[in-house]
Amino acid sequence: MNDTTPLAALSAAGVSIWLDDLNRAMITEGELQQLIDTRHVVGVTTNPTIFANALSDGEAYTDQVKELVAAGADVDAAVFELTTEDVRNACDVLRPVFDATNGVDGRVSIEVDPRLEDDTDATVEMAKKLWAAVDRPNVLIKIPATLEGLPAISQVLAQGISVNVTLIFSLDRYRGVMNAFLTGLEQAREAGHDLSTIHSVASFFVSRVDSEVDKQLDAIGTDEALALRGQAGLANARLAYQAYEEVFGTPRWQNLADDGAHAQRPLWASTGVKNPDYSDTMYVDGLVAANTVNTMPHATMESAADHSQITGDTITGTYAESQAVLDRLETVGVSYAQVVETLETEGVDKFVKSWGDLLGSVQGELDRLAGESK
């Protein structure tokens, strides 16, 4: 592999490159392996939207759906079986990466049913069920960072299950997530689990922050407001890394690290650029720091492979400037608290809607194939 490529440079700078996509054809036809070989991909994230899109493609899933029809599976059971099958097989493709990195990478994420986001106990039970069904050490169970999700994160980690915490928008909530992570590890240690086997990432969303803030800046319309467009997403994420450095520099963390624990890495999610006026690699080039993950949609990954400018760490040393951006937003009339609350609510709603779309497409396939079998 030519190690002068932008993605090689990104990987060398300490950023793990994960693909934000998965479908069965990618696994069976070798595309996932090709991305590992040519794009430095060392992990995969999934969500209900990705699965809904994959299953709507149809043919790759027909044989398994026929088996589910014959077994009398309802739509929830069918979705569970179809998605865990894809994640299990992707875990197997990525197993050599998992082994080579001592479990840090080679990870595939699968999300709990987002309709459970306000039910801590049901979220924990679903996470345990997914962990058992995929039955691979390199799976990550995705749990949304809602208020009800925080205790679920701790409880799931306490059982030795690795977790991807998703839908993080605010710095306060991110601190709550890190606290839930530390609490979970402390409980896992008490229960006798080997902390070195438990891994976690915290998925901090980036582009959606700019989309919401820019919309409000455009509505305000002053020169001062318009000059701030496209700055909030990077500033917010960089301040999240500052919080990460603080929390994982505490005696509380060191006590766990001494027992073999791995830090919960920040993961930059929602890195596809929504505004065509901005550089299509801004959330790659602007978020380079050690011990992070950047999960990219295909288009962003190809853009980064082609023309990313990786110049080393672009996060540490930016904290005062980043805080100044958020301060100026408040000055011109954009409420940070309102922005992040809106984004969390919308994020959960989008996941629930996508889950509904997924259920609908699978129900359609079950009905169609049941009709054919009569």
XYZ file of C-alpha atoms in Angstrom:
374
model
C 0.000 0.000 0.000
C 1.222 3.492 -0.822
C 1.715 5.016 2.606
C 1.829 8.589 1.315
C -1.936 8.633 0.741
C -4.091 11.019 2.828
C -5.864 8.133 4.566
C -2.512 6.553 5.443
C -1.440 9.885 6.927
C -4.710 10.119 8.863
C -4.227 6.624 10.247
C -0.601 7.391 11.145
C -1.804 10.484 13.056
C -3.762 8.224 15.408
C -7.209 8.408 13.789
C -8.927 5.058 13.231
C -10.882 5.100 9.969
C -14.251 3.393 10.192
C -16.860 3.057 7.455
C -20.345 4.355 8.209
C -22.142 1.790 6.066
C -22.823 -1.926 5.759
C -24.846 -4.245 3.575
C -24.688 -7.952 2.850
C -23.339 -7.568 -0.694
C -20.357 -5.585 0.657
C -19.466 -8.595 2.777
C -20.140 -11.398 0.296
C -18.657 -9.679 -2.762
C -15.470 -8.575 -1.037
C -15.992 -4.811 -1.006
C -15.516 -4.560 2.747
C -12.237 -6.460 2.543
C -11.148 -4.226 -0.330
C -11.786 -1.110 1.784
C -9.714 -2.630 4.581
C -6.921 -3.282 2.091
C -7.020 0.010 0.167
C -8.644 2.628 2.413
C -7.162 1.815 5.853
C -10.665 0.912 7.107
C -10.434 -0.697 10.543
C -14.079 -0.638 11.675
C -17.731 -0.320 10.639
C -20.692 1.532 12.123
C -24.319 0.790 11.322
C -27.636 2.397 12.221
C -31.316 1.823 11.353
C -31.075 4.037 8.246
C -28.161 2.015 6.886
C -29.994 -1.269 7.446
C -33.229 0.091 5.942
C -31.319 1.120 2.814
C -29.509 -2.227 2.641
C -32.646 -4.323 3.032
C -34.544 -2.311 0.433
C -31.985 -3.579 -2.098
C -33.635 -6.932 -1.673
C -32.012 -9.863 -3.409
C -29.068 -10.421 -1.054
C -31.537 -11.050 1.773
C -34.165 -13.138 -0.058
C -32.969 -16.576 1.003
C -32.796 -15.681 4.675
C -36.195 -13.964 4.549
C -37.660 -17.138 3.022
C -36.256 -19.126 5.936
C -37.754 -16.631 8.382
C -41.152 -16.884 6.664
C -40.990 -20.668 6.929
C -40.118 -20.368 10.614
C -43.089 -18.068 11.214
C -40.951 -15.138 12.361
C -42.685 -11.826 13.017
C -41.201 -8.603 11.726
C -39.276 -7.721 14.896
C -37.694 -11.163 15.022
C -36.886 -10.965 11.317
C -35.151 -7.592 11.655
C -33.158 -8.931 14.597
C -32.020 -12.005 12.655
C -31.207 -10.131 9.438
C -29.191 -7.361 11.070
C -27.284 -9.562 13.514
C -26.335 -11.871 10.624
C -24.767 -8.972 8.710
C -22.931 -7.675 11.769
C -21.689 -11.150 12.723
C -20.272 -11.695 9.229
C -18.711 -8.221 9.129
C -17.109 -8.955 12.521
C -15.540 -12.053 10.963
C -14.138 -10.037 8.044
C -12.646 -7.535 10.508
C -11.375 -10.155 12.974
C -7.756 -9.984 11.708
C -7.778 -6.216 12.386
C -9.223 -6.839 15.845
C -6.463 -9.348 16.602
C -3.698 -7.145 15.182
C -4.777 -4.125 17.271
C -5.390 -6.082 20.491
C -9.097 -5.375 20.258
C -8.885 -1.609 19.817
C -10.141 -1.699 16.218
C -11.724 -4.284 13.957
C -15.047 -3.285 15.483
C -18.595 -3.434 14.069
C -21.444 -1.552 15.775
C -25.091 -2.552 15.997
C -27.754 -0.401 17.613
C -30.429 -1.233 20.145
C -34.001 -0.608 18.999
C -34.253 3.210 19.201
C -37.881 2.967 20.315
C -36.444 1.917 23.701
C -34.470 5.147 24.177
C -36.533 6.279 27.183
C -36.538 2.837 28.864
C -33.288 2.024 30.667
C -34.136 -1.575 31.602
C -35.399 -2.504 28.121
C -32.285 -0.965 26.554
C -30.043 -3.077 28.802
C -31.963 -6.268 27.947
C -31.801 -5.511 24.212
C -28.057 -4.843 24.436
C -27.494 -8.192 26.161
C -29.606 -9.947 23.544
C -27.674 -8.367 20.653
C -24.319 -9.175 22.299
C -25.315 -12.829 22.707
C -26.772 -13.134 19.201
C -23.820 -11.638 17.336
C -21.519 -13.660 19.619
C -18.297 -11.997 18.492
C -15.812 -10.194 20.758
C -15.411 -7.366 18.226
C -19.035 -6.191 18.204
C -19.969 -2.876 19.814
C -23.527 -2.340 21.047
C -24.770 1.157 20.212
C -26.781 2.934 22.900
C -28.074 6.513 22.432
C -26.790 9.098 24.927
C -30.219 10.120 26.168
C -30.707 10.749 29.892
C -32.293 7.301 30.178
C -29.436 5.865 28.136
C -26.720 6.931 30.581
C -27.519 4.373 33.315
C -28.044 1.736 30.605
C -24.514 2.430 29.326
C -23.094 1.833 32.801
C -25.115 -1.335 33.329
C -24.168 -2.827 29.959
C -20.460 -2.090 30.426
C -20.699 -3.542 33.943
C -21.587 -6.878 32.353
C -18.419 -6.868 30.257
C -20.144 -5.756 27.045
C -18.375 -3.253 24.785
C -20.424 -0.163 23.902
C -20.597 2.538 21.234
C -22.427 5.502 22.786
C -24.212 7.350 19.989
C -26.093 10.605 19.376
C -23.887 12.904 21.472
C -24.236 16.592 20.637
C -23.533 18.570 23.804
C -20.411 18.928 25.904
C -22.396 18.468 29.131
C -23.951 15.240 27.884
C -20.557 14.025 26.704
C -19.195 14.514 30.222
C -22.168 12.511 31.463
C -21.308 9.771 28.978
C -17.705 9.600 30.182
C -18.917 9.429 33.771
C -21.289 6.595 32.835
C -18.358 4.818 31.167
C -16.144 5.100 34.246
C -19.007 3.974 36.501
C -19.623 0.970 34.243
C -15.967 -0.050 34.354
C -15.869 0.299 38.130
C -18.909 -1.960 38.385
C -17.400 -4.415 35.890
C -14.264 -4.633 37.998
C -16.342 -5.309 41.111
C -18.128 -8.088 39.227
C -14.794 -9.680 38.355
C -14.647 -8.844 34.641
C -11.309 -8.427 32.870
C -11.271 -4.697 32.095
C -8.820 -5.172 29.241
C -11.549 -6.889 27.205
C -14.042 -4.013 27.450
C -13.880 -1.283 24.815
C -15.994 1.787 24.141
C -16.279 4.763 21.822
C -18.328 7.921 22.293
C -19.902 9.079 19.020
C -19.882 12.865 18.945
C -21.923 14.232 16.027
C -20.405 17.016 13.951
C -22.113 18.108 10.709
C -25.615 18.247 12.166
C -24.399 20.933 14.577
C -23.374 23.136 11.661
C -26.631 22.446 9.812
C -28.753 23.619 12.763
C -26.523 26.545 13.761
C -26.125 27.777 10.173
C -29.898 27.731 9.727
C -30.251 30.009 12.739
C -27.366 32.263 11.636
C -28.971 32.675 8.215
C -32.239 33.652 9.902
C -30.437 36.265 12.038
C -28.779 37.532 8.884
C -26.331 40.106 10.266
C -22.777 40.262 8.932
C -21.497 39.169 12.331
C -23.839 36.171 12.361
C -23.125 35.118 8.767
C -19.372 35.247 9.421
C -19.807 32.408 11.945
C -21.287 29.887 9.499
C -19.536 26.546 9.289
C -17.549 26.974 12.513
C -19.743 25.480 15.258
C -19.347 21.785 14.380
C -15.560 21.751 14.536
C -15.443 24.035 17.593
C -17.870 21.816 19.509
C -16.000 18.616 18.618
C -12.621 20.115 19.503
C -13.930 21.146 22.915
C -15.195 17.581 23.333
C -11.628 16.373 22.848
C -10.507 18.830 25.508
C -13.077 17.277 27.862
C -11.807 13.812 26.911
C -8.235 14.827 27.791
C -9.387 16.191 31.135
C -11.454 13.169 32.189
C -8.866 10.628 31.089
C -6.199 12.538 32.983
C -7.879 12.097 36.384
C -6.876 9.786 39.250
C -10.275 8.092 38.901
C -9.383 7.032 35.363
C -5.790 6.145 36.239
C -7.053 3.750 38.880
C -8.989 1.862 36.191
C -6.152 2.075 33.666
C -3.850 0.476 36.236
C -6.204 -2.516 36.145
C -5.984 -2.801 32.362
C -8.858 -0.564 31.243
C -8.853 1.122 27.828
C -9.953 4.762 27.511
C -13.247 5.437 25.777
C -12.207 7.004 22.477
C -13.995 9.987 20.941
C -15.581 9.021 17.618
C -16.409 11.730 15.096
C -19.793 10.854 13.594
C -21.953 12.630 11.027
C -18.816 13.613 9.094
C -20.450 13.927 5.691
C -20.502 17.634 4.806
C -24.065 18.833 4.201
C -23.272 22.287 2.752
C -21.738 22.243 -0.763
C -20.080 25.600 -0.034
C -17.765 23.906 2.478
C -14.806 21.620 1.843
C -16.094 18.058 1.615
C -13.278 16.890 3.912
C -13.543 19.612 6.578
C -14.688 17.156 9.257
C -11.759 14.884 8.453
C -8.942 17.424 8.060
C -10.146 19.524 11.015
C -10.483 16.672 13.522
C -7.106 14.969 13.613
C -5.828 13.890 17.025
C -4.457 10.776 18.641
C -6.763 8.043 19.945
C -9.829 9.108 17.954
C -12.089 7.451 15.402
C -13.603 9.055 12.305
C -16.523 7.102 10.859
C -17.136 8.173 7.265
C -19.841 7.550 4.693
C -18.479 6.199 1.393
C -18.509 9.577 -0.346
C -16.563 11.290 2.438
C -14.051 8.454 2.547
C -13.424 8.697 -1.195
C -13.082 12.482 -0.996
C -10.627 12.113 1.884
C -8.655 9.468 -0.006
C -8.438 11.819 -2.980
C -7.667 15.230 -1.508
C -7.639 15.385 2.304
C -4.911 17.645 3.680
C -3.559 15.828 6.727
C -1.048 18.074 8.459
C -0.913 16.437 11.889
C -2.928 17.288 14.995
C -5.620 19.892 14.250
C -7.404 19.732 17.629
C -5.101 20.275 20.589
C -4.149 23.914 20.923
C -7.470 25.110 19.459
C -9.516 25.137 22.664
C -9.510 28.885 23.399
C -10.352 29.654 19.784
C -13.099 27.000 19.781
C -14.650 28.353 22.976
C -14.566 31.829 21.441
C -16.648 30.538 18.510
C -19.341 29.208 20.852
C -19.243 32.456 22.859
C -19.716 34.541 19.709
C -22.676 32.378 18.689
C -24.380 33.219 21.988
C -23.597 36.897 21.441
C -25.324 36.987 18.051
C -28.363 35.138 19.409
C -27.775 31.409 18.868
C -28.470 29.413 22.044
C -26.085 26.468 22.359
C -28.377 24.771 24.892
C -31.337 25.036 22.529
C -29.313 23.810 19.530
C -28.065 20.649 21.214
C -31.463 19.879 22.748
C -33.096 20.213 19.322
C -30.474 17.990 17.735
C -30.848 15.231 20.319
C -34.637 15.221 19.966
C -34.391 15.207 16.166
C -31.685 12.541 16.271
C -33.800 10.135 18.281
C -36.833 10.884 16.090
C -34.806 10.188 12.932
C -33.584 6.860 14.306
C -37.122 5.863 15.314
C -38.441 6.819 11.871
C -35.645 4.846 10.197
C -36.456 1.870 12.400
C -40.061 2.163 11.262
C -38.893 2.229 7.638
C -36.760 -0.852 8.324
C -39.709 -2.702 9.882
C -41.875 -1.675 6.939
C -39.463 -2.916 4.297
C -38.908 -6.219 6.099
C -42.660 -6.698 6.606
C -43.124 -6.106 2.888
C -40.549 -8.786 2.062
C -42.083 -11.223 4.558
C -45.544 -10.679 3.025
C -44.254 -10.958 -0.565
C -42.323 -14.176 0.008
C -45.118 -15.652 2.147
C -47.441 -15.032 -0.791
C -45.060 -16.715 -3.208
C -44.744 -19.765 -0.977
C -48.480 -20.423 -0.942
